[in-house]
Amino acid sequence: MSVTATQKRGLGSAIWDYLTTVDHKKIAHLYLAGGGLFFILGGIEALLIRIQLMKPENDFVSAGLYNEIITMHGTTMIFLAAMPLLLGLMNAAMPLQIGARDVAFPFLNSLGFWLFMLGGILLNCSWFMGGAPDAGWTAYAPLSTTSPGHGVDFYILGLQIAGAGTLMGGINFLVTIINMRAPGMTYMRMPLFTWTTFITSILILFAFPALTIGLFLLMFERLFGAAFFDVSLGGNAIIWQHLFWIFGHPEVYILILPCFGVFSDVFSTFSRKRLFGYTAMVFSTIVIAFLGFMVWAHHMFTVGLGPVANTIFSVATMAIAVPTGVKIFNWLATLWGGRITVNSAMLWSLAFIPSFTIGGMTGVMVATVAADYQYHDTYFVIAHFHYVIVGGTVFGIFAGLHYWWPKMFGRILNEALGKTAFWLFFIGFHLTFFIQHFLGLMGMPRRYWVFLEDQGLDTGNLISSIGAFFMAAGVIIFFINIIYTAAKGEKVSGDPYDGRTLEWSIASPPPHYNFKQLPLVRGLDPLWIEKMEGNGKMTPAEPLGDIHMPNNSFIPFMISFGLFIAGFGFIYHNDNMIGTIAMFGGMAIALLSMLTRSVKDDLGYHISKEELEKEAE
Amino acid sequence: MSHHDVLHPETLPAEPEKATLEGRNKYLGFWFFLGGETVLFASLFGTYISLRNSTADGPSAHDMFGLDLVFIMTILLLTSSLTSVYAMYHMKNNAFKKMMLWLGITGLLGLGFLSLEIYEFTHYITEYGFTFRSSAFGSAFYTLVGFHGGHVTFGILWLASLMIRNAKRGLNLYNAPKFNTFSLYWHFIDVVWVFVFTVVYLMGKVG
């Protein structure tokens, strides 16, 4: 591939380029496209839920289909929408923020994406192959082990494949941040988004293997006749809950911490101040991550673990409010006295503070064991976690998309459309979920497909459903904004916001090698320092020289495709011969692709100094 | 560093596995991977410990396990860890043939371990009718020990492909990190076996 490959290419070659790319910036596009697609699917499922619950004893969908919809809504939004969108933002921004030319393992980066994408597609194939999983996104045994049909099998195999991809992403980012920072970019000079990417990757690394094992046990039980959760053979269904939540609680911090990083960068940029309490922000992130591993049993207060266990997990959970509070106050102090610009990215960030704080307060409420016996499995819990996941993660993703869109694509998202989308979504969000606190307190249980008339639940549910349509309208306008911007959006320079960090020191979109010469970092907010000292741009840390770049590869897709085929094989191997063939054939494709990767030397290529000089002219 | 310097270095540095950025990335990344593997096995151990007495009136650990066979398996695997250390020692001295010899011995010891494990499983199935499906204990036992055995199998295949691929070209800065990564992996599955031996077999027989 030549540096000057800017001439028009056909659609086929563009597709082939994305199928084989190992460039973190293009992989970011893929993650955002894949995550965006599943976000739409999960959103449609949410709308179906709210239509069903719009009036008492509605029969819009059947009870069985409702179970499938709520299961797929949760699973899709967590694993296939929120996480990939965050991984997309990380891929787009983090290597640029530390002054790196790519990630540590470009091949694994591509493999991680294709595993996620094909795992997600496998999971969603269940809709067309006898029904989606219906045991809830938590898939508690024995409900999940006895669920008829193959729905839950799709859940198991789909998540297993997608989860492997996420784990690779985590390891990749960790090594990238440790080994590939530009000269002078010490740990305590890294932007907060890079820090939260780092801490999130640690959470991914230590949390996902518990899910891997949980899914293996469930798979062995359902497809190979094991007895882990089968009480008649001595099994214990609670093991699943433990493994799931040992993964599942860190998972919610995996979802929120990167957004904390986005907000920190956005607040600092648009208040034109360095982040208040940078050190405290870093350490509170670490403390949240550490405590995040010690609180899983607060999802299991009503299981009967006993008062001592419940108390310990309750106290540990409440302790998380402290570092989170530190963050809230630091963001407020960053805004205090700043020269504030309120644009779309900033609106999403400003709205996050009160919304997330409400979710945090109800979090302390549900962490109180005695009270949780009342809240458990009611709409109060639904309201709580949507306030933190939508009010935190979704707001953070929108803020990050608005913030880095010009860096990724060279065009800035339209502000009028952006603000309209925000207000519709923001109003809709509170309309949908605030009322659910009260529905829960009035005793409306979660997961039920109907509620009865005249129990005080009618109006609340109607309001909630109306809110959902406002949110949908906001999302639709956001997608219109994307199309509009792609067609007619305003082109911007490399530094449209008068930015502070390294990603704004290079062109938008960046050249595929990112930095022609690695920058010399002289402190926190390195670009801002140079601006304040009148240099206006980064000082290079090295003379112009050859740049080493990784080769594109089709093997990541082939490995993922092999596992995708094998996934169907595992699901159907008890039913027919084709299943067995697919199981062995798919594994053979995956393993032979891995072997090919192992035995074929792949040393990358060099962009010569002369080419770089010629390009500059 | 040009491709030629990576594939045909004139002299090999003291730590060829960490001489390139790719090598250092691989080294660090693999340590992180082993951190994830630790949680993976910890989850399996937790499951096993909570189900190890759930025999559903089938054979128990105490009825079946024989420590002499497991002792031989342990010796084989621990020795293979030592021989992989020898191999890495020779790698750092750029003694390719000696490295390959010790890696070969490592692989053979691993095969010996694996054969005994297959024999052991067959023995439980035929003598006691103790299978993956007979009780929660059976599921937990075969899953934990089988996951370890699966790791050993994968390691042997990995080692074989590495040795065959590089048999004729000697050491360079491209394949040294690969050999070193294998060695890290092999130590890890060895350490896991120490826990399997203690938690599954010793506690099963004595505890």
mmCIF file of C-alpha atoms in Angstrom, chain A residues 103-105 167 171 174-176 178-180 198 202 205-207 209-213 216-217 220-221 223-230 232-236 239 243 246 548 574 591 594-595 597-606, chain B residues 1-3 6-7 21-22 24-41 43-44 46-47 50-51 54-56 132-137 139-141 143 147 154 157-158 161-162 165-166 169 172 174 178:
data_model
loop_
_atom_site.group_PDB
_atom_site.id
_atom_site.type_symbol
_atom_site.label_atom_id
_atom_site.label_comp_id
_atom_site.label_asym_id
_atom_site.label_seq_id
_atom_site.Cartn_x
_atom_site.Cartn_y
_atom_site.Cartn_z
ATOM 1 C CA VAL A 103 -1.640 -0.187 18.753
ATOM 2 C CA ALA A 104 0.723 -2.856 20.094
ATOM 3 C CA PHE A 105 -1.043 -5.727 18.308
ATOM 4 C CA LEU A 167 -10.482 -9.793 25.936
ATOM 5 C CA ILE A 171 -4.765 -6.851 26.407
ATOM 6 C CA LEU A 174 -2.828 -2.354 28.061
ATOM 7 C CA VAL A 175 0.357 -3.139 26.163
ATOM 8 C CA THR A 176 -0.130 -0.176 23.843
ATOM 9 C CA ILE A 178 2.557 0.743 28.642
ATOM 10 C CA ASN A 179 4.985 0.275 25.748
ATOM 11 C CA MET A 180 4.104 2.779 23.073
ATOM 12 C CA PHE A 198 -6.115 1.641 30.655
ATOM 13 C CA ILE A 202 -7.518 -4.176 33.323
ATOM 14 C CA LEU A 205 -8.720 -8.701 31.437
ATOM 15 C CA PHE A 206 -9.709 -9.920 34.883
ATOM 16 C CA ALA A 207 -13.504 -9.953 34.508
ATOM 17 C CA PRO A 209 -12.525 -14.975 31.922
ATOM 18 C CA ALA A 210 -15.150 -15.531 34.647
ATOM 19 C CA LEU A 211 -17.843 -15.096 31.982
ATOM 20 C CA THR A 212 -15.893 -17.381 29.652
ATOM 21 C CA ILE A 213 -16.004 -20.147 32.254
ATOM 22 C CA PHE A 216 -18.503 -22.943 29.091
ATOM 23 C CA LEU A 217 -20.280 -24.535 32.058
ATOM 24 C CA PHE A 220 -21.420 -28.164 28.648
ATOM 25 C CA GLU A 221 -24.661 -28.480 30.591
ATOM 26 C CA LEU A 223 -25.116 -29.331 24.824
ATOM 27 C CA PHE A 224 -22.967 -32.063 26.372
ATOM 28 C CA GLY A 225 -25.025 -33.240 29.339
ATOM 29 C CA ALA A 226 -22.924 -31.956 32.249
ATOM 30 C CA ALA A 227 -24.522 -31.439 35.657
ATOM 31 C CA PHE A 228 -23.039 -28.294 37.222
ATOM 32 C CA PHE A 229 -26.406 -26.683 37.820
ATOM 33 C CA ASP A 230 -28.543 -29.840 37.964
ATOM 34 C CA SER A 232 -30.693 -33.910 41.036
ATOM 35 C CA LEU A 233 -27.076 -34.822 40.249
ATOM 36 C CA GLY A 234 -25.583 -32.743 43.043
ATOM 37 C CA GLY A 235 -25.235 -29.516 41.069
ATOM 38 C CA ASN A 236 -25.695 -26.006 42.377
ATOM 39 C CA ILE A 239 -22.551 -21.115 40.898
ATOM 40 C CA LEU A 243 -19.571 -16.503 37.986
ATOM 41 C CA ILE A 246 -17.995 -11.776 39.195
ATOM 42 C CA HIS A 548 7.503 0.877 10.296
ATOM 43 C CA ASN A 574 -26.879 -33.098 18.660
ATOM 44 C CA LEU A 591 -7.163 -23.472 13.759
ATOM 45 C CA MET A 594 -4.148 -19.543 13.274
ATOM 46 C CA LEU A 595 -1.449 -21.921 12.050
ATOM 47 C CA ARG A 597 -0.597 -16.789 10.974
ATOM 48 C CA SER A 598 2.013 -18.613 13.019
ATOM 49 C CA VAL A 599 4.155 -20.008 10.208
ATOM 50 C CA LYS A 600 4.013 -17.097 7.752
ATOM 51 C CA ASP A 601 6.463 -14.341 8.591
ATOM 52 C CA ASP A 602 4.767 -10.970 8.846
ATOM 53 C CA LEU A 603 7.292 -8.232 9.359
ATOM 54 C CA GLY A 604 5.259 -5.294 8.146
ATOM 55 C CA TYR A 605 6.606 -2.681 5.760
ATOM 56 C CA HIS A 606 8.411 0.627 5.883
ATOM 57 C CA MET B 1 15.350 -1.961 12.070
ATOM 58 C CA SER B 2 15.212 -3.407 8.564
ATOM 59 C CA HIS B 3 13.669 -6.796 7.833
ATOM 60 C CA VAL B 6 15.409 -8.852 12.204
ATOM 61 C CA LEU B 7 15.608 -12.133 10.268
ATOM 62 C CA LEU B 21 9.363 -3.462 20.042
ATOM 63 C CA GLU B 22 7.257 -6.345 18.702
ATOM 64 C CA ARG B 24 8.655 -6.492 24.041
ATOM 65 C CA ASN B 25 4.957 -6.094 23.222
ATOM 66 C CA LYS B 26 4.539 -9.822 22.879
ATOM 67 C CA TYR B 27 6.350 -10.461 26.151
ATOM 68 C CA LEU B 28 4.217 -8.005 28.124
ATOM 69 C CA GLY B 29 0.997 -8.926 26.340
ATOM 70 C CA PHE B 30 1.504 -12.578 27.102
ATOM 71 C CA TRP B 31 1.999 -11.861 30.791
ATOM 72 C CA PHE B 32 -1.333 -10.037 30.753
ATOM 73 C CA PHE B 33 -2.895 -12.966 28.929
ATOM 74 C CA LEU B 34 -1.633 -15.281 31.662
ATOM 75 C CA GLY B 35 -3.271 -12.938 34.187
ATOM 76 C CA GLY B 36 -6.573 -13.548 32.414
ATOM 77 C CA GLU B 37 -5.855 -17.289 32.324
ATOM 78 C CA THR B 38 -5.369 -17.172 36.087
ATOM 79 C CA VAL B 39 -8.921 -15.881 36.522
ATOM 80 C CA LEU B 40 -10.098 -18.542 34.081
ATOM 81 C CA PHE B 41 -8.597 -21.340 36.138
ATOM 82 C CA SER B 43 -13.210 -19.816 38.242
ATOM 83 C CA LEU B 44 -12.801 -23.504 37.423
ATOM 84 C CA GLY B 46 -13.970 -22.375 42.589
ATOM 85 C CA THR B 47 -16.561 -24.426 40.732
ATOM 86 C CA SER B 50 -17.968 -26.249 45.589
ATOM 87 C CA LEU B 51 -18.969 -29.440 43.734
ATOM 88 C CA SER B 54 -21.516 -33.698 45.046
ATOM 89 C CA THR B 55 -21.096 -37.274 43.869
ATOM 90 C CA ALA B 56 -24.805 -38.116 43.582
ATOM 91 C CA PHE B 132 -18.587 -36.260 32.667
ATOM 92 C CA ARG B 133 -22.333 -36.794 33.035
ATOM 93 C CA SER B 134 -22.549 -39.037 36.078
ATOM 94 C CA SER B 135 -22.616 -36.322 38.753
ATOM 95 C CA ALA B 136 -21.875 -32.663 39.369
ATOM 96 C CA PHE B 137 -18.539 -33.842 40.759
ATOM 97 C CA SER B 139 -18.648 -32.630 35.413
ATOM 98 C CA ALA B 140 -16.484 -30.400 37.596
ATOM 99 C CA PHE B 141 -13.583 -32.870 37.685
ATOM 100 C CA THR B 143 -13.891 -29.835 33.177
ATOM 101 C CA PHE B 147 -9.156 -27.699 30.675
ATOM 102 C CA PHE B 154 -2.495 -26.988 22.683
ATOM 103 C CA LEU B 157 0.831 -28.575 19.067
ATOM 104 C CA TRP B 158 2.149 -25.028 19.381
ATOM 105 C CA SER B 161 4.595 -26.094 14.816
ATOM 106 C CA LEU B 162 7.245 -23.686 16.139
ATOM 107 C CA ARG B 165 8.683 -24.012 11.084
ATOM 108 C CA ASN B 166 12.039 -22.841 12.416
ATOM 109 C CA ARG B 169 16.637 -21.243 9.877
ATOM 110 C CA ASN B 172 16.586 -14.522 14.869
ATOM 111 C CA TYR B 174 11.553 -12.614 14.834
ATOM 112 C CA LYS B 178 7.891 -16.829 19.881
#
